[in-house]
Amino acid sequence: MQSKSRKITVIPGDGIGPEVIAAALKVVEATGVKVVADVQQAGAEVFRKGVASGVPPETIASIEETKVVLKGPLETPIGHGNKSANVTLRTLFETYGNLRPVRELPGVTTPFTGRKLDIVIVRENVEDLYTGIEYMQTPGVAQALKIITRLGCEKIVELAFEFAMAAGRERVHCATKANIMKLTEGMMQHTFEEIAPRYPQIEAKHILIDNCAHQLAMRPEQFDVIVTTNMNGDILSDLTSGLTGGLGFAPSANIGSEVAIFEAVHGSAPDIAGRNIANPTAIILSAAMMLRHIGEGTAANDIEQAVLVTLESGTRSADMAGTAEPSSTTEFTDTIIANLGRESSTSAARDFHAVRIAPMREEVSVVTASTRRVTGVDVFIESDLQPAALGESLGELVAATTLTLQNIGNRGNIVFPVTEQTVSLVDQYRCRFLARNRHADISDPEILSLLTRVGNMHRWMHIEKLQQFDGEDAFSRSRK
Ligand code: NAP
């Protein structure tokens, strides 16, 4: 029985995008699934027409209606837009989970061939350093805010476990740098450890991100699903693509509560655009992920099996042909279509269930603390003074107040009270003030009065309250 037709938004994109998207749509059509493509624009040409985001309102309206996007790579031309169209799409529709599966493919020879790699990176896609909140604190000191939220951690960890359950996976690793960034990366680790017991069928392990990279190079076959924060995931997922044959074979899904965007990992490869030689495998496998997402699991399996059969038969696109005669993009695509219905001799089709995706929460997400205090304040000051001179000046400024100067840091190291340590100093100092009476809270008027005093003598550019939640310090300690 033919399924009901399903409308999707298709963005051909830039460079090789239109060629590989056409290939993917042809394969989808050949499966018999009735997909109606609402073709919309985004990327380089849209930027050039003056749309600052690279995504025009018609495209946004289409996505709001269809909720499912098959997308080619998008370029941000130099001098246009302060944010890429990809980031705009990801943030506009809060596609918080980036799923990047890789697996050993027949005939795609790598140093790991024979080790049956089959790894999925589940990358948090909207938080972390990628919120793009940056400041020049002095002309020579830049700062980026790494925003990690309990909500974001819960959503991505749940997605990783739900995906593992749906895909019959056995193990989820959570990769973080919680040993150094105890509050941000630590929040991901703690959330993972809290949520993991809800999925007793799945083995759950925390691993430090640097060790994870090392282990991926040494014994990648130990990994199944890896969940991680945005920047770690960005790097690890390119690494895992490399382990299994490179960009031409790496599909991805950007999953949100309401919208999902499916795309190849590769970019627009302008050097080979328009020559009918691009490898369409990555976007065809992305289209298979899309079909699974819209409930067409049989067609998804058919496509994945046909890709495997095509590679097993020795058909090669130009990027992997070596000395053999390469197939063009269209020939390669037609071979996949001809192989629909055949079963791979190397890998059986997977038994997948629908992934349960958390609904969008309308309310503001709040984590409450039963007790909270403000015990001090860090004031960031731009100064070319030596630490001893700055410390003396600040000490005098607060001598007759309810606050004391506890210490001064420079590039994360305590430099006042003066230590034996030799560090290269810059003109940005973090100056930590605490309540003289350690049991008292600091009020806003005390902080404002402090800033007025400091501002009369020095240039301050930023402050941060030192808080305690439930009796625990909610800030990092400085390095001695
Ligand atoms: P890229 O487009 O992925 O291309 C890098 C190289 O990889 C190409 O020159 C080509 O190598 C090879 N390649 C990539 N995809 C291939 C395919 N399907 N078939 C065969 N070979 C393929 O990376 P880039 O050059 O860094 O980026 C180009 C543009 O794409 C930039 O504007 C970037 O911002 C954008 N981009 C967009 C996305 C996205 O929309 N999600 C992602 C990444 C980059 P050979 O030289 O060997 O032919």
Short mmCIF file of C-alpha atoms and ligand atoms in Angstrom, two decimals:
data_model
loop_
_atom_site.label_atom_id
_atom_site.label_comp_id
_atom_site.label_asym_id
_atom_site.label_seq_id
_atom_site.Cartn_x
_atom_site.Cartn_y
_atom_site.Cartn_z
CA MET A 1 0.00 0.00 0.00
CA GLN A 2 1.34 3.44 -0.91
CA SER A 3 1.93 5.74 2.04
CA LYS A 4 0.31 9.17 2.24
CA SER A 5 2.43 11.91 0.66
CA ARG A 6 4.57 13.94 3.05
CA LYS A 7 5.67 17.50 2.33
CA ILE A 8 9.27 18.36 3.22
CA THR A 9 11.33 21.50 2.80
CA VAL A 10 14.30 21.02 0.46
CA ILE A 11 17.17 23.52 0.41
CA PRO A 12 19.56 22.67 -2.47
CA GLY A 13 22.23 25.01 -1.06
CA ASP A 14 25.54 26.05 -2.61
CA GLY A 15 28.39 24.45 -4.60
CA ILE A 16 27.80 20.70 -4.98
CA GLY A 17 24.58 21.05 -2.95
CA PRO A 18 22.10 21.10 -5.86
CA GLU A 19 23.76 18.03 -7.49
CA VAL A 20 23.81 15.86 -4.39
CA ILE A 21 20.36 16.97 -3.22
CA ALA A 22 18.95 16.04 -6.65
CA ALA A 23 20.60 12.63 -6.25
CA ALA A 24 19.08 12.12 -2.79
CA LEU A 25 15.58 13.12 -3.94
CA LYS A 26 15.83 10.73 -6.90
CA VAL A 27 16.73 7.86 -4.53
CA VAL A 28 13.92 8.77 -2.11
CA GLU A 29 11.44 8.86 -4.99
CA ALA A 30 12.65 5.45 -6.18
CA THR A 31 11.83 3.88 -2.80
CA GLY A 32 8.16 4.59 -3.49
CA VAL A 33 7.77 6.91 -0.50
CA LYS A 34 5.66 9.85 -1.60
CA VAL A 35 7.56 12.96 -0.63
CA VAL A 36 6.53 16.38 -1.91
CA ALA A 37 9.58 18.66 -2.02
CA ASP A 38 8.94 22.32 -1.24
CA VAL A 39 12.17 23.73 -2.70
CA GLN A 40 13.42 26.81 -0.86
CA GLN A 41 16.58 28.91 -0.87
CA ALA A 42 19.21 29.74 1.74
CA GLY A 43 22.93 30.48 1.66
CA ALA A 44 25.28 32.47 -0.58
CA GLU A 45 22.80 33.93 -3.11
CA VAL A 46 20.37 34.88 -0.37
CA PHE A 47 23.12 36.73 1.53
CA ARG A 48 24.08 38.51 -1.71
CA LYS A 49 20.46 39.63 -2.17
CA GLY A 50 20.77 41.42 1.18
CA VAL A 51 19.07 38.98 3.59
CA ALA A 52 21.40 39.35 6.59
CA SER A 53 20.66 35.88 8.02
CA GLY A 54 21.06 34.02 4.71
CA VAL A 55 17.63 32.46 5.29
CA PRO A 56 14.66 34.28 3.67
CA PRO A 57 11.18 34.45 5.30
CA GLU A 58 9.68 32.06 2.68
CA THR A 59 12.15 29.35 3.72
CA ILE A 60 11.37 29.89 7.39
CA ALA A 61 7.62 29.73 6.67
CA SER A 62 8.06 26.49 4.73
CA ILE A 63 10.04 24.87 7.59
CA GLU A 64 7.44 26.00 10.12
CA GLU A 65 4.85 24.18 8.03
CA THR A 66 6.72 20.98 7.06
CA LYS A 67 8.93 20.56 10.20
CA VAL A 68 11.34 18.44 8.15
CA VAL A 69 14.23 19.75 6.03
CA LEU A 70 16.62 18.08 3.62
CA LYS A 71 19.41 20.58 3.16
CA GLY A 72 22.50 21.02 0.99
CA PRO A 73 25.62 22.81 2.26
CA LEU A 74 25.40 26.58 2.69
CA GLU A 75 28.14 29.16 2.24
CA THR A 76 28.46 32.52 3.95
CA PRO A 77 30.20 34.79 1.41
CA ILE A 78 32.97 36.97 2.83
CA GLY A 79 31.58 40.36 3.91
CA HIS A 80 28.01 39.07 4.37
CA GLY A 81 26.18 38.10 7.54
CA ASN A 82 27.68 37.90 11.02
CA LYS A 83 26.29 34.40 11.53
CA SER A 84 26.24 31.49 9.05
CA ALA A 85 22.89 30.46 7.58
CA ASN A 86 23.48 27.01 9.10
CA VAL A 87 23.77 28.44 12.60
CA THR A 88 20.69 30.60 11.93
CA LEU A 89 18.65 27.54 10.97
CA ARG A 90 19.93 25.52 13.95
CA THR A 91 19.15 28.24 16.46
CA LEU A 92 15.89 29.45 14.88
CA PHE A 93 14.37 25.98 15.16
CA GLU A 94 16.36 24.91 18.22
CA THR A 95 17.65 21.72 16.65
CA TYR A 96 19.47 20.90 19.84
CA GLY A 97 20.76 17.46 18.96
CA ASN A 98 23.21 16.72 16.18
CA LEU A 99 23.34 12.99 15.39
CA ARG A 100 26.35 11.94 13.34
CA PRO A 101 26.55 8.22 12.65
CA VAL A 102 29.59 6.67 10.98
CA ARG A 103 30.30 3.05 10.14
CA GLU A 104 32.76 0.95 8.24
CA LEU A 105 31.71 0.84 4.61
CA PRO A 106 32.62 -1.91 2.15
CA GLY A 107 35.41 -0.90 -0.20
CA VAL A 108 36.10 2.34 1.68
CA THR A 109 39.55 1.44 2.91
CA THR A 110 40.88 3.15 6.02
CA PRO A 111 43.54 2.23 8.60
CA PHE A 112 40.62 0.80 10.63
CA THR A 113 39.13 -1.41 7.96
CA GLY A 114 38.02 -4.75 9.41
CA ARG A 115 37.33 -3.38 12.88
CA LYS A 116 33.59 -2.92 12.19
CA LEU A 117 33.36 0.64 13.43
CA ASP A 118 29.78 1.75 14.02
CA ILE A 119 29.74 4.92 16.11
CA VAL A 120 27.18 7.69 16.60
CA ILE A 121 28.19 11.06 18.01
CA VAL A 122 25.30 12.88 19.71
CA ARG A 123 26.46 16.48 19.89
CA GLU A 124 24.69 19.25 21.79
CA ASN A 125 24.04 21.71 19.01
CA VAL A 126 22.92 25.08 20.37
CA GLU A 127 24.79 25.92 23.59
CA ASP A 128 28.42 26.05 24.75
CA LEU A 129 30.93 28.39 23.13
CA TYR A 130 28.73 28.37 20.00
CA THR A 131 26.24 30.79 21.55
CA GLY A 132 28.79 33.24 20.12
CA ILE A 133 28.78 35.58 23.11
CA GLU A 134 32.22 37.19 22.98
CA TYR A 135 33.77 40.36 24.34
CA MET A 136 37.05 42.19 23.98
CA GLN A 137 37.66 42.97 27.65
CA THR A 138 40.72 45.03 26.86
CA PRO A 139 42.19 45.71 23.40
CA GLY A 140 44.39 42.65 23.97
CA VAL A 141 42.14 40.28 25.95
CA ALA A 142 39.18 38.44 24.39
CA GLN A 143 36.55 36.45 26.28
CA ALA A 144 33.95 33.93 25.06
CA LEU A 145 31.16 32.71 27.32
CA LYS A 146 30.70 28.96 27.51
CA ILE A 147 27.00 28.64 28.31
CA ILE A 148 25.97 25.19 29.53
CA THR A 149 22.50 24.76 31.03
CA ARG A 150 20.84 22.02 33.00
CA LEU A 151 18.01 22.11 30.44
CA GLY A 152 20.40 21.71 27.51
CA CYS A 153 22.28 18.86 29.23
CA GLU A 154 19.05 17.02 30.09
CA LYS A 155 17.74 17.31 26.54
CA ILE A 156 20.90 16.05 24.85
CA VAL A 157 21.54 13.24 27.34
CA GLU A 158 17.94 12.04 27.06
CA LEU A 159 18.19 12.20 23.26
CA ALA A 160 21.37 10.10 23.35
CA PHE A 161 19.75 7.41 25.51
CA GLU A 162 16.47 7.50 23.59
CA PHE A 163 18.40 7.14 20.33
CA ALA A 164 20.43 4.27 21.81
CA MET A 165 17.22 2.51 22.84
CA ALA A 166 15.54 3.10 19.46
CA ALA A 167 18.56 1.90 17.50
CA GLY A 168 19.27 -1.16 19.64
CA ARG A 169 22.61 0.23 20.81
CA GLU A 170 24.38 -1.12 23.90
CA ARG A 171 26.58 1.62 25.29
CA VAL A 172 26.58 5.40 25.73
CA HIS A 173 29.78 7.26 26.63
CA CYS A 174 29.56 10.83 27.86
CA ALA A 175 32.73 12.73 26.90
CA THR A 176 33.53 15.92 28.84
CA LYS A 177 36.38 18.05 30.17
CA ALA A 178 34.80 18.04 33.66
CA ASN A 179 38.19 17.74 35.38
CA ILE A 180 39.07 21.29 34.30
CA MET A 181 35.66 22.97 33.73
CA LYS A 182 33.93 21.60 36.81
CA LEU A 183 30.82 23.75 36.56
CA THR A 184 30.15 23.77 32.78
CA GLU A 185 31.47 20.44 31.50
CA GLY A 186 30.82 19.08 35.00
CA MET A 187 27.13 19.85 34.59
CA MET A 188 27.03 17.60 31.53
CA GLN A 189 28.78 14.79 33.43
CA HIS A 190 26.47 15.08 36.47
CA THR A 191 23.34 15.24 34.33
CA PHE A 192 24.51 12.16 32.45
CA GLU A 193 25.16 10.28 35.69
CA GLU A 194 21.72 11.24 37.01
CA ILE A 195 19.82 10.26 33.86
CA ALA A 196 21.74 7.05 33.00
CA PRO A 197 20.03 4.87 35.69
CA ARG A 198 16.69 5.50 33.93
CA TYR A 199 18.07 3.38 31.07
CA PRO A 200 19.38 0.24 32.82
CA GLN A 201 19.50 -1.64 29.49
CA ILE A 202 22.24 0.70 28.26
CA GLU A 203 25.78 0.64 29.62
CA ALA A 204 26.73 4.21 30.60
CA LYS A 205 30.31 5.46 30.99
CA HIS A 206 31.87 8.87 31.50
CA ILE A 207 35.16 9.55 29.74
CA LEU A 208 37.36 12.64 29.63
CA ILE A 209 37.32 14.16 26.17
CA ASP A 210 41.09 14.04 25.63
CA ASN A 211 41.20 10.37 26.57
CA CYS A 212 38.18 9.83 24.31
CA ALA A 213 40.11 11.29 21.34
CA HIS A 214 43.08 9.08 22.21
CA GLN A 215 40.89 5.99 22.55
CA LEU A 216 39.16 6.80 19.23
CA ALA A 217 42.55 6.72 17.54
CA MET A 218 43.71 3.56 19.36
CA ARG A 219 40.64 1.36 19.94
CA PRO A 220 37.64 3.04 18.25
CA GLU A 221 35.65 -0.21 18.18
CA GLN A 222 34.93 0.16 21.94
CA PHE A 223 32.57 3.09 21.20
CA ASP A 224 28.91 2.84 20.31
CA VAL A 225 27.11 6.14 21.11
CA ILE A 226 29.05 9.17 22.42
CA VAL A 227 27.16 12.15 23.85
CA THR A 228 29.04 15.39 24.36
CA THR A 229 28.95 19.18 24.52
CA ASN A 230 28.89 21.31 21.38
CA MET A 231 32.55 22.09 20.77
CA ASN A 232 33.80 18.66 21.86
CA GLY A 233 31.20 17.13 19.54
CA ASP A 234 32.17 19.34 16.63
CA ILE A 235 35.75 18.10 16.82
CA LEU A 236 35.03 14.45 17.72
CA SER A 237 32.45 14.02 14.97
CA ASP A 238 34.90 15.17 12.30
CA LEU A 239 37.41 12.76 13.80
CA THR A 240 34.98 9.84 13.60
CA SER A 241 34.09 10.80 9.98
CA GLY A 242 37.80 10.56 9.22
CA LEU A 243 38.07 7.11 10.85
CA THR A 244 35.51 5.66 8.44
CA GLY A 245 36.35 7.22 5.10
CA GLY A 246 35.86 10.96 5.22
CA LEU A 247 33.34 13.63 4.49
CA GLY A 248 31.83 12.11 1.36
CA PHE A 249 30.26 9.37 3.51
CA ALA A 250 29.17 11.22 6.66
CA PRO A 251 25.43 11.92 7.11
CA SER A 252 23.85 13.93 9.90
CA ALA A 253 20.56 14.91 11.51
CA ASN A 254 19.88 18.06 13.51
CA ILE A 255 17.02 17.10 15.81
CA GLY A 256 14.73 19.57 17.56
CA SER A 257 11.50 19.14 19.48
CA GLU A 258 9.52 20.32 16.46
CA VAL A 259 11.85 20.57 13.46
CA ALA A 260 14.54 18.22 12.16
CA ILE A 261 17.13 19.16 9.54
CA PHE A 262 18.99 16.45 7.62
CA GLU A 263 22.24 17.25 5.82
CA ALA A 264 25.60 15.85 4.81
CA VAL A 265 28.49 16.79 7.07
CA HIS A 266 30.55 18.09 4.15
CA GLY A 267 30.46 21.63 2.84
CA SER A 268 29.82 23.00 -0.65
CA ALA A 269 33.17 21.75 -2.08
CA PRO A 270 33.26 24.63 -4.62
CA ASP A 271 36.31 23.13 -6.36
CA ILE A 272 34.25 20.22 -7.72
CA ALA A 273 30.85 21.95 -8.04
CA GLY A 274 28.91 21.58 -11.29
CA ARG A 275 31.15 18.77 -12.61
CA ASN A 276 28.91 15.81 -11.78
CA ILE A 277 31.73 14.15 -9.81
CA ALA A 278 30.67 14.77 -6.17
CA ASN A 279 30.05 11.75 -3.98
CA PRO A 280 26.31 11.81 -3.10
CA THR A 281 26.55 9.08 -0.41
CA ALA A 282 26.52 11.40 2.62
CA ILE A 283 23.34 13.22 1.60
CA ILE A 284 21.66 9.98 0.45
CA LEU A 285 22.36 8.47 3.89
CA SER A 286 21.07 11.70 5.46
CA ALA A 287 17.88 11.29 3.41
CA ALA A 288 17.59 7.74 4.82
CA MET A 289 17.80 9.21 8.35
CA MET A 290 15.06 11.66 7.33
CA LEU A 291 12.83 8.85 6.09
CA ARG A 292 13.30 6.98 9.38
CA HIS A 293 12.38 10.19 11.22
CA ILE A 294 9.10 10.54 9.29
CA GLY A 295 8.17 6.93 9.96
CA GLU A 296 9.40 5.39 6.70
CA GLY A 297 11.83 2.97 8.33
CA THR A 298 11.55 0.31 5.63
CA ALA A 299 12.51 2.77 2.89
CA ALA A 300 15.37 4.03 5.09
CA ASN A 301 16.71 0.49 5.49
CA ASP A 302 16.29 -0.11 1.74
CA ILE A 303 18.42 2.94 0.93
CA GLU A 304 21.13 2.02 3.43
CA GLN A 305 21.26 -1.54 2.10
CA ALA A 306 21.37 -0.30 -1.53
CA VAL A 307 24.31 2.02 -0.69
CA LEU A 308 26.17 -0.92 0.88
CA VAL A 309 25.41 -3.20 -2.10
CA THR A 310 26.62 -0.47 -4.49
CA LEU A 311 29.91 -0.13 -2.63
CA GLU A 312 30.27 -3.92 -2.32
CA SER A 313 29.87 -4.19 -6.12
CA GLY A 314 32.95 -2.00 -6.61
CA THR A 315 31.11 1.10 -7.89
CA ARG A 316 33.19 4.11 -6.90
CA SER A 317 32.63 7.86 -6.95
CA ALA A 318 35.58 10.03 -8.01
CA ASP A 319 36.76 10.79 -4.46
CA MET A 320 37.36 7.08 -3.72
CA ALA A 321 38.07 5.57 -7.12
CA GLY A 322 41.86 5.60 -6.86
CA THR A 323 43.12 4.18 -10.13
CA ALA A 324 39.72 2.58 -10.96
CA GLU A 325 37.24 4.13 -13.41
CA PRO A 326 35.03 6.47 -11.33
CA SER A 327 31.26 6.77 -11.65
CA SER A 328 29.79 10.24 -12.02
CA THR A 329 27.36 11.52 -9.39
CA THR A 330 24.41 10.54 -11.57
CA GLU A 331 25.83 7.09 -12.46
CA PHE A 332 26.59 6.38 -8.81
CA THR A 333 23.05 7.46 -7.86
CA ASP A 334 21.47 5.33 -10.59
CA THR A 335 23.44 2.30 -9.38
CA ILE A 336 22.08 2.83 -5.85
CA ILE A 337 18.56 3.04 -7.29
CA ALA A 338 19.12 -0.15 -9.29
CA ASN A 339 20.24 -1.86 -6.08
CA LEU A 340 17.13 -0.92 -4.07
CA GLY A 341 15.59 -4.13 -2.75
CA ARG A 342 18.93 -5.99 -2.61
CA GLU A 343 20.51 -6.98 0.67
CA SER A 344 24.07 -6.23 1.67
CA SER A 345 26.39 -9.20 2.16
CA THR A 346 28.37 -7.34 4.83
CA SER A 347 25.76 -5.70 7.06
CA ALA A 348 22.16 -6.59 7.83
CA ALA A 349 19.47 -3.90 8.03
CA ARG A 350 18.96 -2.53 11.52
CA ASP A 351 15.84 -2.87 13.59
CA PHE A 352 14.96 0.71 14.49
CA HIS A 353 12.12 2.15 16.55
CA ALA A 354 11.00 5.77 16.54
CA VAL A 355 13.20 7.98 18.72
CA ARG A 356 11.21 9.65 21.51
CA ILE A 357 12.00 13.37 21.32
CA ALA A 358 11.25 15.64 24.28
CA PRO A 359 8.54 18.23 23.52
CA MET A 360 9.42 21.92 23.55
CA ARG A 361 8.84 23.41 27.00
CA GLU A 362 6.95 26.71 26.91
CA GLU A 363 7.80 27.75 30.45
CA VAL A 364 11.10 29.28 31.53
CA SER A 365 13.31 26.45 32.79
CA VAL A 366 14.32 27.12 36.41
CA VAL A 367 16.52 25.06 38.72
CA THR A 368 15.80 26.16 42.28
CA ALA A 369 18.19 26.21 45.22
CA SER A 370 16.79 25.90 48.74
CA THR A 371 19.35 28.40 50.04
CA ARG A 372 21.36 31.02 48.22
CA ARG A 373 23.80 33.77 49.24
CA VAL A 374 26.05 36.37 47.63
CA THR A 375 29.37 36.05 49.44
CA GLY A 376 31.57 38.25 47.30
CA VAL A 377 32.17 39.85 43.95
CA ASP A 378 34.82 39.55 41.24
CA VAL A 379 35.60 42.85 39.53
CA PHE A 380 37.58 42.64 36.30
CA ILE A 381 39.93 45.58 35.91
CA GLU A 382 42.06 46.75 32.99
CA SER A 383 45.38 47.95 34.39
CA ASP A 384 49.06 48.09 33.48
CA LEU A 385 50.10 48.15 37.16
CA GLN A 386 52.12 45.33 38.69
CA PRO A 387 50.00 43.08 41.00
CA ALA A 388 51.54 44.44 44.21
CA ALA A 389 50.72 48.05 43.26
CA LEU A 390 47.19 47.17 42.15
CA GLY A 391 46.62 45.13 45.32
CA GLU A 392 47.81 48.00 47.50
CA SER A 393 45.56 50.48 45.69
CA LEU A 394 42.45 48.26 45.89
CA GLY A 395 43.19 47.40 49.54
CA GLU A 396 43.20 51.11 50.39
CA LEU A 397 39.99 51.69 48.40
CA VAL A 398 38.03 49.16 50.49
CA ALA A 399 39.80 49.76 53.84
CA ALA A 400 36.85 51.59 55.40
CA THR A 401 34.11 49.41 53.84
CA THR A 402 32.37 46.13 54.65
CA LEU A 403 34.46 44.38 51.95
CA THR A 404 38.02 43.05 51.80
CA LEU A 405 40.25 42.25 48.85
CA GLN A 406 40.82 38.47 48.97
CA ASN A 407 43.10 38.03 45.98
CA ILE A 408 43.87 39.14 42.42
CA GLY A 409 44.15 36.79 39.47
CA ASN A 410 45.75 37.21 36.06
CA ARG A 411 45.08 34.66 33.30
CA GLY A 412 43.68 32.28 35.93
CA ASN A 413 46.67 32.47 38.31
CA ILE A 414 46.66 34.20 41.69
CA VAL A 415 49.20 37.03 41.52
CA PHE A 416 48.22 38.95 44.68
CA PRO A 417 48.99 38.35 47.52
CA VAL A 418 52.28 38.06 45.63
CA THR A 419 53.55 34.49 45.18
CA GLU A 420 56.82 32.93 44.04
CA GLN A 421 55.13 31.89 40.82
CA THR A 422 56.36 33.45 37.57
CA VAL A 423 53.55 34.16 35.12
CA SER A 424 53.31 36.39 32.07
CA LEU A 425 50.93 39.21 33.00
CA VAL A 426 48.37 40.94 30.81
CA ASP A 427 46.35 44.09 31.52
CA GLN A 428 43.22 42.20 32.67
CA TYR A 429 42.98 41.43 36.40
CA ARG A 430 40.23 39.55 38.21
CA CYS A 431 39.96 41.14 41.65
CA ARG A 432 38.05 39.11 44.24
CA PHE A 433 36.29 40.98 47.07
CA LEU A 434 34.59 39.20 49.98
CA ALA A 435 32.41 40.40 52.87
CA ARG A 436 34.61 41.40 55.81
CA ASN A 437 32.16 39.49 58.03
CA ARG A 438 32.31 36.05 56.36
CA HIS A 439 28.82 35.17 57.61
CA ALA A 440 27.21 38.25 56.07
CA ASP A 441 25.74 38.49 52.57
CA ILE A 442 26.83 41.26 50.22
CA SER A 443 24.05 43.57 49.04
CA ASP A 444 23.68 45.29 45.67
CA PRO A 445 24.24 48.76 47.19
CA GLU A 446 27.57 47.50 48.63
CA ILE A 447 28.59 46.25 45.18
CA LEU A 448 27.55 49.51 43.50
CA SER A 449 29.47 51.53 46.07
CA LEU A 450 32.53 49.29 45.49
CA LEU A 451 32.30 49.86 41.73
CA THR A 452 32.10 53.63 42.22
CA ARG A 453 35.22 53.58 44.40
CA VAL A 454 37.14 51.28 42.02
CA GLY A 455 35.96 53.27 38.99
CA ASN A 456 37.38 56.49 40.44
CA MET A 457 40.91 55.03 40.32
CA HIS A 458 40.85 52.19 37.78
CA ARG A 459 39.10 51.06 34.57
CA TRP A 460 36.73 48.15 35.34
CA MET A 461 34.90 46.35 32.51
CA HIS A 462 33.03 43.43 34.04
CA ILE A 463 31.75 42.07 37.35
CA GLU A 464 30.55 38.69 38.52
CA LYS A 465 28.73 38.01 41.78
CA LEU A 466 30.17 35.16 43.88
CA GLN A 467 27.16 33.09 44.87
CA GLN A 468 26.53 30.02 47.00
CA PHE A 469 23.64 27.70 46.11
CA ASP A 470 22.60 25.15 48.73
CA GLY A 471 25.79 25.91 50.65
CA GLU A 472 28.08 25.16 47.66
CA ASP A 473 30.30 27.79 46.04
CA ALA A 474 28.89 28.57 42.58
CA PHE A 475 32.17 29.79 41.11
CA SER A 476 35.58 28.38 40.31
CA ARG A 477 38.55 28.70 42.64
CA SER A 478 41.62 30.48 41.26
CA ARG A 479 44.85 28.63 40.58
CA LYS A 480 47.53 29.31 43.21
P1 NAP B 1 34.01 21.02 2.07
O1 NAP B 1 33.07 21.77 1.22
O2 NAP B 1 33.44 19.90 2.85
O3 NAP B 1 35.12 20.49 1.09
C1 NAP B 1 36.40 20.06 1.47
C2 NAP B 1 36.90 19.07 0.44
O4 NAP B 1 36.34 17.80 0.73
C3 NAP B 1 36.47 19.35 -0.99
O5 NAP B 1 37.30 20.29 -1.57
C4 NAP B 1 36.55 17.98 -1.58
O6 NAP B 1 37.91 17.62 -1.70
C5 NAP B 1 36.04 17.10 -0.47
N1 NAP B 1 34.61 16.84 -0.50
C6 NAP B 1 33.65 17.33 0.35
N2 NAP B 1 32.47 16.80 0.05
C7 NAP B 1 32.65 15.97 -0.99
C8 NAP B 1 31.79 15.14 -1.75
N3 NAP B 1 30.48 15.04 -1.47
N4 NAP B 1 32.32 14.43 -2.76
C9 NAP B 1 33.63 14.48 -3.03
N5 NAP B 1 34.50 15.24 -2.35
C10 NAP B 1 34.02 15.98 -1.33
O7 NAP B 1 34.76 21.99 3.09
P2 NAP B 1 35.29 23.48 2.93
O8 NAP B 1 36.06 23.59 1.64
O9 NAP B 1 35.95 23.79 4.18
O10 NAP B 1 33.98 24.38 2.84
C11 NAP B 1 33.45 24.90 1.61
C12 NAP B 1 32.25 25.77 1.95
O11 NAP B 1 31.22 24.98 2.54
C13 NAP B 1 32.54 26.89 2.94
O12 NAP B 1 31.86 28.05 2.53
C14 NAP B 1 31.96 26.38 4.24
O13 NAP B 1 31.58 27.42 5.08
C15 NAP B 1 30.77 25.59 3.75
N6 NAP B 1 30.35 24.52 4.68
C16 NAP B 1 29.03 24.34 4.86
C17 NAP B 1 28.59 23.32 5.67
C18 NAP B 1 27.11 23.13 5.86
O14 NAP B 1 26.33 23.77 5.20
N7 NAP B 1 26.67 22.27 6.78
C19 NAP B 1 29.49 22.45 6.30
C20 NAP B 1 30.86 22.65 6.07
C21 NAP B 1 31.28 23.69 5.26
P3 NAP B 1 38.77 17.52 -3.02
O15 NAP B 1 39.55 18.78 -3.01
O16 NAP B 1 39.59 16.31 -2.76
O17 NAP B 1 37.87 17.40 -4.18
#
